Short mmCIF file of C-alpha atoms in Angstrom, two decimals:
data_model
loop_
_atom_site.label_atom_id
_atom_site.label_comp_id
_atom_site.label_asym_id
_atom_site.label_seq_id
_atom_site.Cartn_x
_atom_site.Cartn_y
_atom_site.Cartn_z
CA UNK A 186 70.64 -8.86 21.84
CA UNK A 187 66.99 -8.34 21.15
CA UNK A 188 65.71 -4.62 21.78
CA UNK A 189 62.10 -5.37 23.07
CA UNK A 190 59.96 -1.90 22.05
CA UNK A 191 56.41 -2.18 22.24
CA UNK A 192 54.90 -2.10 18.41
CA UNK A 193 51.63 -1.50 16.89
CA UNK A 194 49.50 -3.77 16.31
CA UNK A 195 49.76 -6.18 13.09
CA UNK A 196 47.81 -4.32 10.34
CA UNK A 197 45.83 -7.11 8.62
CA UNK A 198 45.87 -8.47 4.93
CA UNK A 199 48.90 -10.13 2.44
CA UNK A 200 51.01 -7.91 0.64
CA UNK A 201 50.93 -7.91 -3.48
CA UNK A 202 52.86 -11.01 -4.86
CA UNK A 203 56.38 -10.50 -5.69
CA UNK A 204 56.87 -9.43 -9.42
CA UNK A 205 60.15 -9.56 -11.25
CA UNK A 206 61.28 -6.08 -11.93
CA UNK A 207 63.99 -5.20 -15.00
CA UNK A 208 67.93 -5.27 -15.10
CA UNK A 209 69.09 -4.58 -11.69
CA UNK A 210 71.13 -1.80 -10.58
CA UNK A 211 74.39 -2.29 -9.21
CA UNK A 212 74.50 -2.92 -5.53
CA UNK A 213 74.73 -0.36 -3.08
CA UNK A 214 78.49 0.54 -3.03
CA UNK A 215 77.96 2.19 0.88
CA UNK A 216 76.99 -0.55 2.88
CA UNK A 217 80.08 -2.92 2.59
CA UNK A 218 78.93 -4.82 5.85
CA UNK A 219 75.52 -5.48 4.74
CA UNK A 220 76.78 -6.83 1.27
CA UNK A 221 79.13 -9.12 2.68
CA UNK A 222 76.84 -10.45 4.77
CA UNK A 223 74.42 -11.08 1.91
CA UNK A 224 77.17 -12.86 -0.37
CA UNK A 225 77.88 -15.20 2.52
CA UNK A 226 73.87 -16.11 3.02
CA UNK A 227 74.46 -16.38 -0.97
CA UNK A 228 76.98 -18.69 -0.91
CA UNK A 229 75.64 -20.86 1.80
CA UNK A 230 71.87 -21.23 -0.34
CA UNK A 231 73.73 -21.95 -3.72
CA UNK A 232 76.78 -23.55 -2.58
CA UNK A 233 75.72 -25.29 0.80
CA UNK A 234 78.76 -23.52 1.49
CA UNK A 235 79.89 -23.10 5.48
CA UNK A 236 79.35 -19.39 6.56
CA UNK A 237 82.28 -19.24 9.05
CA UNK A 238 84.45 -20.02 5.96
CA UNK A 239 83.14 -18.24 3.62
CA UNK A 240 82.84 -15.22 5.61
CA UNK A 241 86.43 -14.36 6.99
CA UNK A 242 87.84 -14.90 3.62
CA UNK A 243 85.39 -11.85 2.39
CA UNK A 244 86.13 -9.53 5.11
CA UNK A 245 89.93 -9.88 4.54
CA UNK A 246 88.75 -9.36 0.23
CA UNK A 247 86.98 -6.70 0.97
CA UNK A 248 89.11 -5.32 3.62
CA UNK A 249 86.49 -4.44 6.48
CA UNK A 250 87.57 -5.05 9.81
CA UNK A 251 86.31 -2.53 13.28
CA UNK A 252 82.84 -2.11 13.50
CA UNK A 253 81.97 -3.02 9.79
CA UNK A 254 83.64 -6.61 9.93
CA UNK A 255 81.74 -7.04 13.55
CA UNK A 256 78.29 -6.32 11.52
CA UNK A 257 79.03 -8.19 8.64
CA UNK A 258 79.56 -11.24 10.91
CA UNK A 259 76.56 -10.60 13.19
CA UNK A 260 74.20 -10.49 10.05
CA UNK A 261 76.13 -13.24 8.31
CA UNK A 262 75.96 -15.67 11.43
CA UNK A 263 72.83 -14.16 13.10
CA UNK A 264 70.79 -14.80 10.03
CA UNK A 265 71.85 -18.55 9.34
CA UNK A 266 71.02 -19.14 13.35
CA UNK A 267 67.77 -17.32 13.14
CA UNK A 268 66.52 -18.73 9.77
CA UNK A 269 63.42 -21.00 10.93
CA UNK A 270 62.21 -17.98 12.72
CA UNK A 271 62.70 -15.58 10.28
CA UNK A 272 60.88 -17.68 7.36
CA UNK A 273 58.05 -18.06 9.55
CA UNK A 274 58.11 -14.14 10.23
CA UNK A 275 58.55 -13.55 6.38
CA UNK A 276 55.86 -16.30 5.39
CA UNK A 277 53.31 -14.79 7.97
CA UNK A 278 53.77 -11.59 6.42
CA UNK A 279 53.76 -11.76 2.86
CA UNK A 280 51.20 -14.47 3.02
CA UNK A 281 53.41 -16.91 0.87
CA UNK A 282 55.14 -19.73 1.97
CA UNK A 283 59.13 -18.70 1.58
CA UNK A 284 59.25 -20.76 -1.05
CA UNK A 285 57.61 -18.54 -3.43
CA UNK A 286 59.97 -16.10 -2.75
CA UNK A 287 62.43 -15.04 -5.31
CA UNK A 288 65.66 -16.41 -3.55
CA UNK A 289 67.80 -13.34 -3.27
CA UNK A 290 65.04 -11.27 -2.26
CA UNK A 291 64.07 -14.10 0.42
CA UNK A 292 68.44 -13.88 1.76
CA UNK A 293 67.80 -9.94 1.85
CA UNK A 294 64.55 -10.39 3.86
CA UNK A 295 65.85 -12.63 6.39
CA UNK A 296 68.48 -10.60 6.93
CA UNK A 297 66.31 -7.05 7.62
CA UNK A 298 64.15 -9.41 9.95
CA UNK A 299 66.73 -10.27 11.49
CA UNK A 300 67.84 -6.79 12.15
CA UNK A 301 64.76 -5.80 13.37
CA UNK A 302 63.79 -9.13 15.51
CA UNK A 303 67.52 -9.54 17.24
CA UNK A 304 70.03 -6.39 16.90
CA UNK A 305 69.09 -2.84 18.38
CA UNK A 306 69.90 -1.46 14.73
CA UNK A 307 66.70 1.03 14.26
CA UNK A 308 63.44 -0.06 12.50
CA UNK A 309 63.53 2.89 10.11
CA UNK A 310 67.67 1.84 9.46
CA UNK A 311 67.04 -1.88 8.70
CA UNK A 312 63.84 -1.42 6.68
CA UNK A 313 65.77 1.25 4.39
CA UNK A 314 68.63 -0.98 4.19
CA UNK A 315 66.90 -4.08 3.22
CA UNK A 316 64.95 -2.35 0.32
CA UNK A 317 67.71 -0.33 -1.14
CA UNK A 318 69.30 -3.82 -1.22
CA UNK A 319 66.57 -5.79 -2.60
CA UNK A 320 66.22 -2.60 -5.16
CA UNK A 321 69.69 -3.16 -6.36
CA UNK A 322 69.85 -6.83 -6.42
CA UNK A 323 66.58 -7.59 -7.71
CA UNK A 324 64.60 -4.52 -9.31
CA UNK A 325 61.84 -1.66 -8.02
CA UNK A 326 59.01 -4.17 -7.99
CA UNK A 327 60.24 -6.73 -5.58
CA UNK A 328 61.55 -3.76 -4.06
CA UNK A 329 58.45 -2.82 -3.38
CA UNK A 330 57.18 -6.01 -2.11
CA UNK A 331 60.11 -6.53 0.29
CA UNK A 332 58.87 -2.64 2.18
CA UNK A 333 55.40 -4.13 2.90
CA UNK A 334 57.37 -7.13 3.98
CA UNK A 335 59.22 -5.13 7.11
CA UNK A 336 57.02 -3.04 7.62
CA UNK A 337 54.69 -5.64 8.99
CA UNK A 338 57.82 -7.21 10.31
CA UNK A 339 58.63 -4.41 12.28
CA UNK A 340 55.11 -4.14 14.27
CA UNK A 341 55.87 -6.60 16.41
CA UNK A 342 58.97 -7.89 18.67
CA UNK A 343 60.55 -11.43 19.00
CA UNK A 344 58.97 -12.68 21.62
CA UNK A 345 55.45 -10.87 20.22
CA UNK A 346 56.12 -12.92 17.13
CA UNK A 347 57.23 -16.37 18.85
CA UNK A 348 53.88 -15.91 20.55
CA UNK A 349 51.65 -15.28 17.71
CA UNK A 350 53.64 -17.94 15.72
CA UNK A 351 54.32 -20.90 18.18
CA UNK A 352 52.72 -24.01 19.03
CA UNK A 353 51.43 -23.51 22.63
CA UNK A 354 53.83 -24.03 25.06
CA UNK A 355 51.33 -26.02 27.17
CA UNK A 356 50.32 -28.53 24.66
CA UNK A 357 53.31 -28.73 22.53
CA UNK A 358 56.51 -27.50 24.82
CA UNK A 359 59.42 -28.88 22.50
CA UNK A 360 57.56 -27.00 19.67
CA UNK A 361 57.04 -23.84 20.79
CA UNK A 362 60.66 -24.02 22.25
CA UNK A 363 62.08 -24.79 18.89
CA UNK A 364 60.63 -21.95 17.50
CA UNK A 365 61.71 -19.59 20.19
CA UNK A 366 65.29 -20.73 19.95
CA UNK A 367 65.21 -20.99 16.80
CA UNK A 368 65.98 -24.47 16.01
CA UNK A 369 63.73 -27.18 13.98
CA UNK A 370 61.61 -29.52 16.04
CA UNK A 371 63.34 -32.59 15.41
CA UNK A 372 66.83 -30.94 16.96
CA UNK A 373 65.08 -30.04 19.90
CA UNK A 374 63.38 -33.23 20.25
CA UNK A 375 66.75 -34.38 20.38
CA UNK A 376 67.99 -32.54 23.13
CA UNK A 377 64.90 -32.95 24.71
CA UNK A 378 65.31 -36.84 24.66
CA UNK A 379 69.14 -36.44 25.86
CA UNK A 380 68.60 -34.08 28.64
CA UNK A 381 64.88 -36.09 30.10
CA UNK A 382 63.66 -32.63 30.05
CA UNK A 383 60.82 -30.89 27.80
CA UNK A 384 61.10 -27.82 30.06
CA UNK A 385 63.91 -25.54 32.26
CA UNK A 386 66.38 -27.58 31.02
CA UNK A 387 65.68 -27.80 26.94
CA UNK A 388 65.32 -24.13 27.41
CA UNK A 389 68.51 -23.40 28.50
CA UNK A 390 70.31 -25.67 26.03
CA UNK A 391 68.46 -24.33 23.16
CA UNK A 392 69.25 -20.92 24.22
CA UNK A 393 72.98 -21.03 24.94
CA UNK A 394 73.10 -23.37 21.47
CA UNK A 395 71.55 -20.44 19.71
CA UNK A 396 73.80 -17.67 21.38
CA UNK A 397 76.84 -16.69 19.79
CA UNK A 398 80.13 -18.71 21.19
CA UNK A 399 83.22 -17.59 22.35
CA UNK A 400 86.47 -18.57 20.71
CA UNK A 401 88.58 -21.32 22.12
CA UNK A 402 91.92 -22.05 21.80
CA UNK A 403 93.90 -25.32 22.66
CA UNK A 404 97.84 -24.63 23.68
CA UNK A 405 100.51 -27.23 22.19
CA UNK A 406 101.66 -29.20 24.96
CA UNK A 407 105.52 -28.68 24.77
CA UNK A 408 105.31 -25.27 23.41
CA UNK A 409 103.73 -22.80 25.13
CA UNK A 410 101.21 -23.11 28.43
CA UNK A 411 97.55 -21.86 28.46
CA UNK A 412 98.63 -19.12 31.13
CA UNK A 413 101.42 -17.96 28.54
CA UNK A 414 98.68 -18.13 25.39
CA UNK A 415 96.10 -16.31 27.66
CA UNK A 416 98.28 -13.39 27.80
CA UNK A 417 99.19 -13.18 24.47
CA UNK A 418 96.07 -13.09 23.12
CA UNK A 419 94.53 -11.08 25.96
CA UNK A 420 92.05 -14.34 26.46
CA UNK A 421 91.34 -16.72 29.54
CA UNK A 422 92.37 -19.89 30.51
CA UNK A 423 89.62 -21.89 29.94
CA UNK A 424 87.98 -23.59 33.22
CA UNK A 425 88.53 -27.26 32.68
CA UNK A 426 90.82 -27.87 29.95
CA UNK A 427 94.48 -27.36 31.02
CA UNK A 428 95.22 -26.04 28.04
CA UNK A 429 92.95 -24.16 27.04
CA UNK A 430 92.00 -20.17 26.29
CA UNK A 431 89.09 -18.62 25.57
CA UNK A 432 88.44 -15.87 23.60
CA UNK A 433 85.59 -13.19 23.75
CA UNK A 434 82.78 -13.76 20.43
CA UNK A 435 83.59 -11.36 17.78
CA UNK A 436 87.22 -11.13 18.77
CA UNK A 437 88.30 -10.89 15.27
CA UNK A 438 89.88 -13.95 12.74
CA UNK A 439 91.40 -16.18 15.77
CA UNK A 440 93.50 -17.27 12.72
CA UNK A 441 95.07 -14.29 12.45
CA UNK A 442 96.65 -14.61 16.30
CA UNK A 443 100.00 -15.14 16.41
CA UNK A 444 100.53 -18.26 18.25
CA UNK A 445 97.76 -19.66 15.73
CA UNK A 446 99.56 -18.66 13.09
CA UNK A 447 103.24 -20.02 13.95
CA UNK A 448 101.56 -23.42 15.05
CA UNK A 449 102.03 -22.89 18.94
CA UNK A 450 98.20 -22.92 19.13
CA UNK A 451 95.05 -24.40 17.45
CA UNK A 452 91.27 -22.89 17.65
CA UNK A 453 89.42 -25.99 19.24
CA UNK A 454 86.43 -25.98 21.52
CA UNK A 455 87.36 -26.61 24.97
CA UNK A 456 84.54 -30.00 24.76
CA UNK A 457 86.71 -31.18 22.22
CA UNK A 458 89.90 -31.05 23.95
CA UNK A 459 88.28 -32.60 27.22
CA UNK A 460 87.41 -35.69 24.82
CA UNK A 461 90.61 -35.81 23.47
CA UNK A 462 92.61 -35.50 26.73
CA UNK A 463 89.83 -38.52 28.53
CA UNK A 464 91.63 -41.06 26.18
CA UNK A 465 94.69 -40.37 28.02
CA UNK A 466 93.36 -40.65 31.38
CA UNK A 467 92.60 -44.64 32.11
CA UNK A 468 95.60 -46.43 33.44
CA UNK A 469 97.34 -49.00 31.15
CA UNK A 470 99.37 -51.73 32.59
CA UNK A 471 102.19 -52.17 30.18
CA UNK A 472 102.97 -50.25 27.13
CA UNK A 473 101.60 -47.02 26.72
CA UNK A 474 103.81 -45.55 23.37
CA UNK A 475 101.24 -46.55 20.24
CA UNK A 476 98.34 -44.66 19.85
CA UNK A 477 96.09 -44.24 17.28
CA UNK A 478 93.39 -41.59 15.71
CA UNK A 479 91.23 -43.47 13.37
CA UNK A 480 89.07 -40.36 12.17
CA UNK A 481 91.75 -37.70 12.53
CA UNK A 482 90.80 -35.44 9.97
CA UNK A 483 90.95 -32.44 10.09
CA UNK A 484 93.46 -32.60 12.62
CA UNK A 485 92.53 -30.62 16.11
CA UNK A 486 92.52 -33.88 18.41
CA UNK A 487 95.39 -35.25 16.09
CA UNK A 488 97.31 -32.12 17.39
CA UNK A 489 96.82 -32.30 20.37
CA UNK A 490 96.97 -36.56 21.01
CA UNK A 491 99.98 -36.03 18.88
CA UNK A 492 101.78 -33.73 21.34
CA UNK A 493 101.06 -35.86 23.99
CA UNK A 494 102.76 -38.53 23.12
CA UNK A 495 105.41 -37.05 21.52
CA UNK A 496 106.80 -35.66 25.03
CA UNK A 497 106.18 -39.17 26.18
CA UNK A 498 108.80 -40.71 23.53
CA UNK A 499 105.45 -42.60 21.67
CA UNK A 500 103.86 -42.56 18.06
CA UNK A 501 100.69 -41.23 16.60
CA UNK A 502 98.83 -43.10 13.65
CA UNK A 503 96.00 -40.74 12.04
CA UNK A 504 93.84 -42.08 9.97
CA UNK A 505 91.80 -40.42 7.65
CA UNK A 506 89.98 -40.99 3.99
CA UNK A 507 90.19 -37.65 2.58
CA UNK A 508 93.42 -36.63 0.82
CA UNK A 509 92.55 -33.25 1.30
CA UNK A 510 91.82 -33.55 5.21
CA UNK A 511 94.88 -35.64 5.18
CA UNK A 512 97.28 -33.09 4.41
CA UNK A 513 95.59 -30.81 7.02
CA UNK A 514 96.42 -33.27 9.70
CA UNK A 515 99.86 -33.24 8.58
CA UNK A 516 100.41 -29.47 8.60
CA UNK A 517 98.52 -29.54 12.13
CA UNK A 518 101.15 -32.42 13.50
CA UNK A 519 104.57 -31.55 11.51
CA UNK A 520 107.34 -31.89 13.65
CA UNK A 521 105.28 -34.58 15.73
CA UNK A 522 105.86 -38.50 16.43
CA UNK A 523 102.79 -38.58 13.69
CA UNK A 524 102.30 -40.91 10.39
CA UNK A 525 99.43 -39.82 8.64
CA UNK A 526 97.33 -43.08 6.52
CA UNK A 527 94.70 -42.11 3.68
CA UNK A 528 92.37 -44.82 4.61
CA UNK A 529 88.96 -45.45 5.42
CA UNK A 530 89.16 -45.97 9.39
CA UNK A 531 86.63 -49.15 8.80
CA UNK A 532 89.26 -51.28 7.15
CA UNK A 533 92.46 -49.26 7.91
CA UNK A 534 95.18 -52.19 7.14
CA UNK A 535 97.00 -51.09 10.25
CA UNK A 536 98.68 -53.94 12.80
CA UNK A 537 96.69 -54.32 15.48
CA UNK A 538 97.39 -53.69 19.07
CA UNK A 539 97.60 -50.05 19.80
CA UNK A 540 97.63 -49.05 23.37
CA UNK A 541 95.03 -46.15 22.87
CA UNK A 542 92.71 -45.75 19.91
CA UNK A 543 90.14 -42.36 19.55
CA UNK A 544 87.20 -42.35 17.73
CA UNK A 545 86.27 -39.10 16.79
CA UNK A 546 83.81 -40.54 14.09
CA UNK A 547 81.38 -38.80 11.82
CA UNK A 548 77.89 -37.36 13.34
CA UNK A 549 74.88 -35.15 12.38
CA UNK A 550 77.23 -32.08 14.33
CA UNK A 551 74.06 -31.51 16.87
CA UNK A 552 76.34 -30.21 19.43
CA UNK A 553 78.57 -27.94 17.26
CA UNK A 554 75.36 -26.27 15.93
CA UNK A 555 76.33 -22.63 17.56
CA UNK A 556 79.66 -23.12 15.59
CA UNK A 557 78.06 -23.99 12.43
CA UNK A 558 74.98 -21.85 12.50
CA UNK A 559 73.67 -22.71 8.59
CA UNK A 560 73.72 -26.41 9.69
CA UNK A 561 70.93 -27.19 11.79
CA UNK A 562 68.86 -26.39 8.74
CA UNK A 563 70.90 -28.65 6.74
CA UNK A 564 70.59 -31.64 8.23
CA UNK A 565 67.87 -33.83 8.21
CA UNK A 566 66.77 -36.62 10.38
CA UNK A 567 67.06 -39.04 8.02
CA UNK A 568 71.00 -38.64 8.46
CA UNK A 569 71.01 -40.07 11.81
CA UNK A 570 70.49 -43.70 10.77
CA UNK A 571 73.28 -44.11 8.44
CA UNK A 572 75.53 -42.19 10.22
CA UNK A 573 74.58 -44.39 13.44
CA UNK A 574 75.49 -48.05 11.17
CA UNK A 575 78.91 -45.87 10.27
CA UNK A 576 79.90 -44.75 13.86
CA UNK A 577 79.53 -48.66 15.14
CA UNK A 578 81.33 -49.73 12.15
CA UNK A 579 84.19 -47.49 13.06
CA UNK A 580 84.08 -48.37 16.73
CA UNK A 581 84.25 -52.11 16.09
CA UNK A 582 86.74 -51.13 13.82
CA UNK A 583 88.60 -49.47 16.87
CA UNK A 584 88.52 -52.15 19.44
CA UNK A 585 89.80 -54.78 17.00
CA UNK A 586 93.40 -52.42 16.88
CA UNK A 587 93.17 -52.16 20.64
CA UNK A 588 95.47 -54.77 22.28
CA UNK A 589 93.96 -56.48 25.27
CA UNK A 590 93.98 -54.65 28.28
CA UNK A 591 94.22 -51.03 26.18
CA UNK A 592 91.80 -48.21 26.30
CA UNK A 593 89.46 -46.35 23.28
CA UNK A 594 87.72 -43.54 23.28
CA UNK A 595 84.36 -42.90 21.38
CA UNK A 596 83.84 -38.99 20.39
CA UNK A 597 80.97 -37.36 18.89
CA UNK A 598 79.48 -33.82 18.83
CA UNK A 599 76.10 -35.01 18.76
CA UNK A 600 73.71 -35.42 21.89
CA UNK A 601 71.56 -37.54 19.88
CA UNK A 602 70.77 -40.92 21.51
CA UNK A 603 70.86 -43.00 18.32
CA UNK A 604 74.81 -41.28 17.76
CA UNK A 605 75.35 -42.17 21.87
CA UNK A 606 73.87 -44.59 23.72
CA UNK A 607 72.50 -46.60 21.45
CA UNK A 608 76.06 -46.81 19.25
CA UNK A 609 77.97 -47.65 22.73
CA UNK A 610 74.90 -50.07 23.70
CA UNK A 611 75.53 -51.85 20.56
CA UNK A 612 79.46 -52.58 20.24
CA UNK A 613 79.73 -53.07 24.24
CA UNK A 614 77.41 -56.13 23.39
CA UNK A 615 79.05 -57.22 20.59
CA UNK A 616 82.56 -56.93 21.60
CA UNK A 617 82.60 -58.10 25.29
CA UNK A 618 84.36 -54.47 25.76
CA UNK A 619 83.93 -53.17 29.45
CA UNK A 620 82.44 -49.18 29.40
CA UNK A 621 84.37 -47.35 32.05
CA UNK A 622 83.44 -44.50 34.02
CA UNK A 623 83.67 -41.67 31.58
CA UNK A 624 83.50 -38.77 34.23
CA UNK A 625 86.81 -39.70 36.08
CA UNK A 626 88.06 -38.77 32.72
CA UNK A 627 86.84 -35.43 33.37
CA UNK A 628 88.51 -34.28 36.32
CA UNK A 629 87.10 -30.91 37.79
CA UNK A 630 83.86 -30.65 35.54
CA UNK A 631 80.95 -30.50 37.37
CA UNK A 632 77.28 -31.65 36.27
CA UNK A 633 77.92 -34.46 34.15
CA UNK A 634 75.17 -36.82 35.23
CA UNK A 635 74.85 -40.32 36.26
CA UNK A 636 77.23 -41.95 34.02
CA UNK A 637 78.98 -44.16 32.83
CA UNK A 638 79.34 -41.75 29.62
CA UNK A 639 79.52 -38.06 29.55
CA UNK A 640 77.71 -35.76 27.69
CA UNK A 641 78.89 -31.66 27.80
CA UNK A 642 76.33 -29.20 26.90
CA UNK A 643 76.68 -25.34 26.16
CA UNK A 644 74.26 -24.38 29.22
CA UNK A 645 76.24 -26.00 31.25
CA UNK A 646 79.92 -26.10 30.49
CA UNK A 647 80.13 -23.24 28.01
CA UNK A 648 81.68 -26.18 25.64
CA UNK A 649 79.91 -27.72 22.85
CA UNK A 650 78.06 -30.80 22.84
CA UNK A 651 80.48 -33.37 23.09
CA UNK A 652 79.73 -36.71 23.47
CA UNK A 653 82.05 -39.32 25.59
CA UNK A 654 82.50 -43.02 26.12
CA UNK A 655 85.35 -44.97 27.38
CA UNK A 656 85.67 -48.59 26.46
CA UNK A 657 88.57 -50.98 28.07
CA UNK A 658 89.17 -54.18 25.31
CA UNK A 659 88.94 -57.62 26.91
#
């Protein structure tokens, strides 16, 4: 949470240019937390690696759990959420564009700016930590440079800074909301143009997408209920999802639970398994025993689709490209009416005339950005395009298998248009396909608009950004 303490003033004037110093000394040995933290932000800038892999794999290496893995993942996390802001906080006081920052130095200094901008960790605590750091990763004189640094950092608060640094919210509103929630202006322009909303609304998105999420669990139908996985895990059943839990943020590894472990339970946002179970809602006249997952990987809707109709004495086809995701989907679905296909879901050489088919194609991942924090900075706009000629692809792809009178489901975790509307606009013109009323899908969720599709949101579900569409094949 941010710690707002009035600060002096800015002092004025750059800082001297960083200067490579000699041989480094070895890192400091007593802040385990802080070090883990920095080899995750490392391993995200060299690798484009995913922090919420990369991390739990170090805590369990390094063996910090309590109060030292909690920091670890609030600095790791925090800092990959927080980056836009902190680069323009670093930029504005060093006088250098980020850029021009030695690179380890620059994942140290985001991470003391952080510290000072968004945790109640004291000034005097995070500026001594972040220069000890830089001193032993990268020498006395950048050292040196990286004190002025937070110093000047630490005159002012977050919301000092957001003012100083962001466009006017008068004249430019999705701008200077961007910056304050962290995000870069094209994402918010894109929830901006989902929501019809530059103001109240965009605000509240952008700030529950930038908060730290819950965990959520999804309960195996057949095995155990939500109520039963609720009290083993000390969570709550989740409000809309009948089998769901949810988990308090910073709960620990949810892979580590139990139920997880032994396969009784998955960790899946509760958005996703509302999209999942909305396949399974429309009526069918006739058979209802083949269904079909033609992105499947890596395997949470699979699981739980799978389940389904495994009590119901049907079959699961999952398709996916990826070997590797492949044999994730089958260790999420053994023991389940499930064949798993390596194949691209465009041309999956499957007989036609499945009874249900889900889409869960590939997006930009606008909606999961909470989940993901490094990736709103990785992605680009120039992604949504071909992504957007992939999705249709796939969905065209998907109503061909559907048999007449049979139901399929389009899924994405975006809230971009181009990824929603216009994708559904597209094939619903192409393939004579009738869009049905997404929100009776969605039984007991409130706020989900005019129709006929549904789109979740963080602000207002607590789910991620799921995007929903139900098609019925002529």
């Amino acid at each position: 949470m941010n710690d707002h303490r009035p600060r002096r003033p800015s002092r004025p004037g750059g800082s001297r240019p960083p200067q490579r110093g000699k041989t480094p000394a070895r890192p400091p040995e007593q802040d385990p937390a802080r070090m883990a933290a920095l080899e995750t932000l490392r391993a995200v800038r060299e690798r484009d690696a995913y922090a919420n892999l990369t991390l739990p794999g170090l805590l369990r290496k390094r063996k910090l759990d309590g109060r030292d893995a909690g920091l670890a993942t609030e600095l790791a996390y925090g800092t990959c959420r927080a980056t836009g802001l902190l680069d323009a906080v670093i930029a504005d006081c060093s006088g250098r564009d980020v850029s021009e920052v030695d690179p380890t130095t620059l994942d140290v200094l985001r991470m003391g700016v952080y510290q000072l901008l968004r945790t109640r960790i004291p000034d005097h605590a995070a500026v001594a930590s972040t220069v000890d750091i830089v001193r032993g990763e990268a020498g006395s004189k950048l050292a040196g440079f990286a004190n002025a640094v937070m110093r000047r950092a630490s005159e002012r608060d977050e919301q000092e800074w957001v003012e100083r640094l962001a466009p006017a919210r008068d004249t430019d509103p999705v701008g200077h909301l961007a910056l304050r929630h962290a995000h870069p202006r094209w994402v918010a322009q894109a929830f901006a143009d989902a929501l019809g909303d530059t103001g109240g609304g965009l605000a509240a998105a952008l700030a529950a997408d930038d908060a730290r999420p819950a965990v959520h669990l999804a309960a195996r139908p057949g095995e155990i209920s939500n109520e039963e996985l609720a009290a083993i895990t000390g969570g709550d059943e989740a409000p809309y999802s009948p089998y769901g839990v949810h988990l308090e943020a910073g709960a620990g590894d949810p892979g580590d639970l139990e139920p997880v472990r032994e396969g009784f339970a998955a960790v899946q946002d509760e958005g996703s398994q509302l999209a999942a179970l909305a396949l399974t809602k429309p009526e069918v006249t006739g058979s209802d025993t083949r269904w079909l997952d033609l992105c499947a990987g890596p395997g949470g809707k699979a699981g739980l689709l799978g389940a389904l109709v495994t009590l119901d004495g049907g079959t699961l086809d999952a398709v996916e490209q990826s070997e590797h995701r492949a044999e994730l989907i089958r260790k999420v679905t053994r023991d389940l009416a499930v064949t798993v296909h390596v194949a691209d879901g465009r041309e999956p050489g499957l007989e036609p005339g499945y009874d249900r088919v889900l889409v869960d194609a590939p997006c930009t991942g606008l909606g999961a950005l909470r989940r993901r924090p490094e990736a709103r900075w990785r992605r680009q706009p120039s992604d949504v395009a071909e992504l957007a000629k992939l999705q249709r692809s796939l969905l065209l792809s998907a109503v061909g298998l559907t048999r007449s009178g049979g139901v399929v489901a389009y899924v994405v975790c975006s809230p971009h248009l181009s990824e929603t509307d216009g994708v559904i606009s597209d094939v619903v013109r192409r393939s004579g396909a009738e869009l049905l009323d997404a929100r009776e899908a969605f039984p007991g969720v409130p706020d989900l608009g005019d129709g006929p599709t549904v789109q979740l949101w963080p602000h207002l579900h607590g789910t991620d950004a799921m995007f929903c569409a139900l098609l019925r094949v002529p």
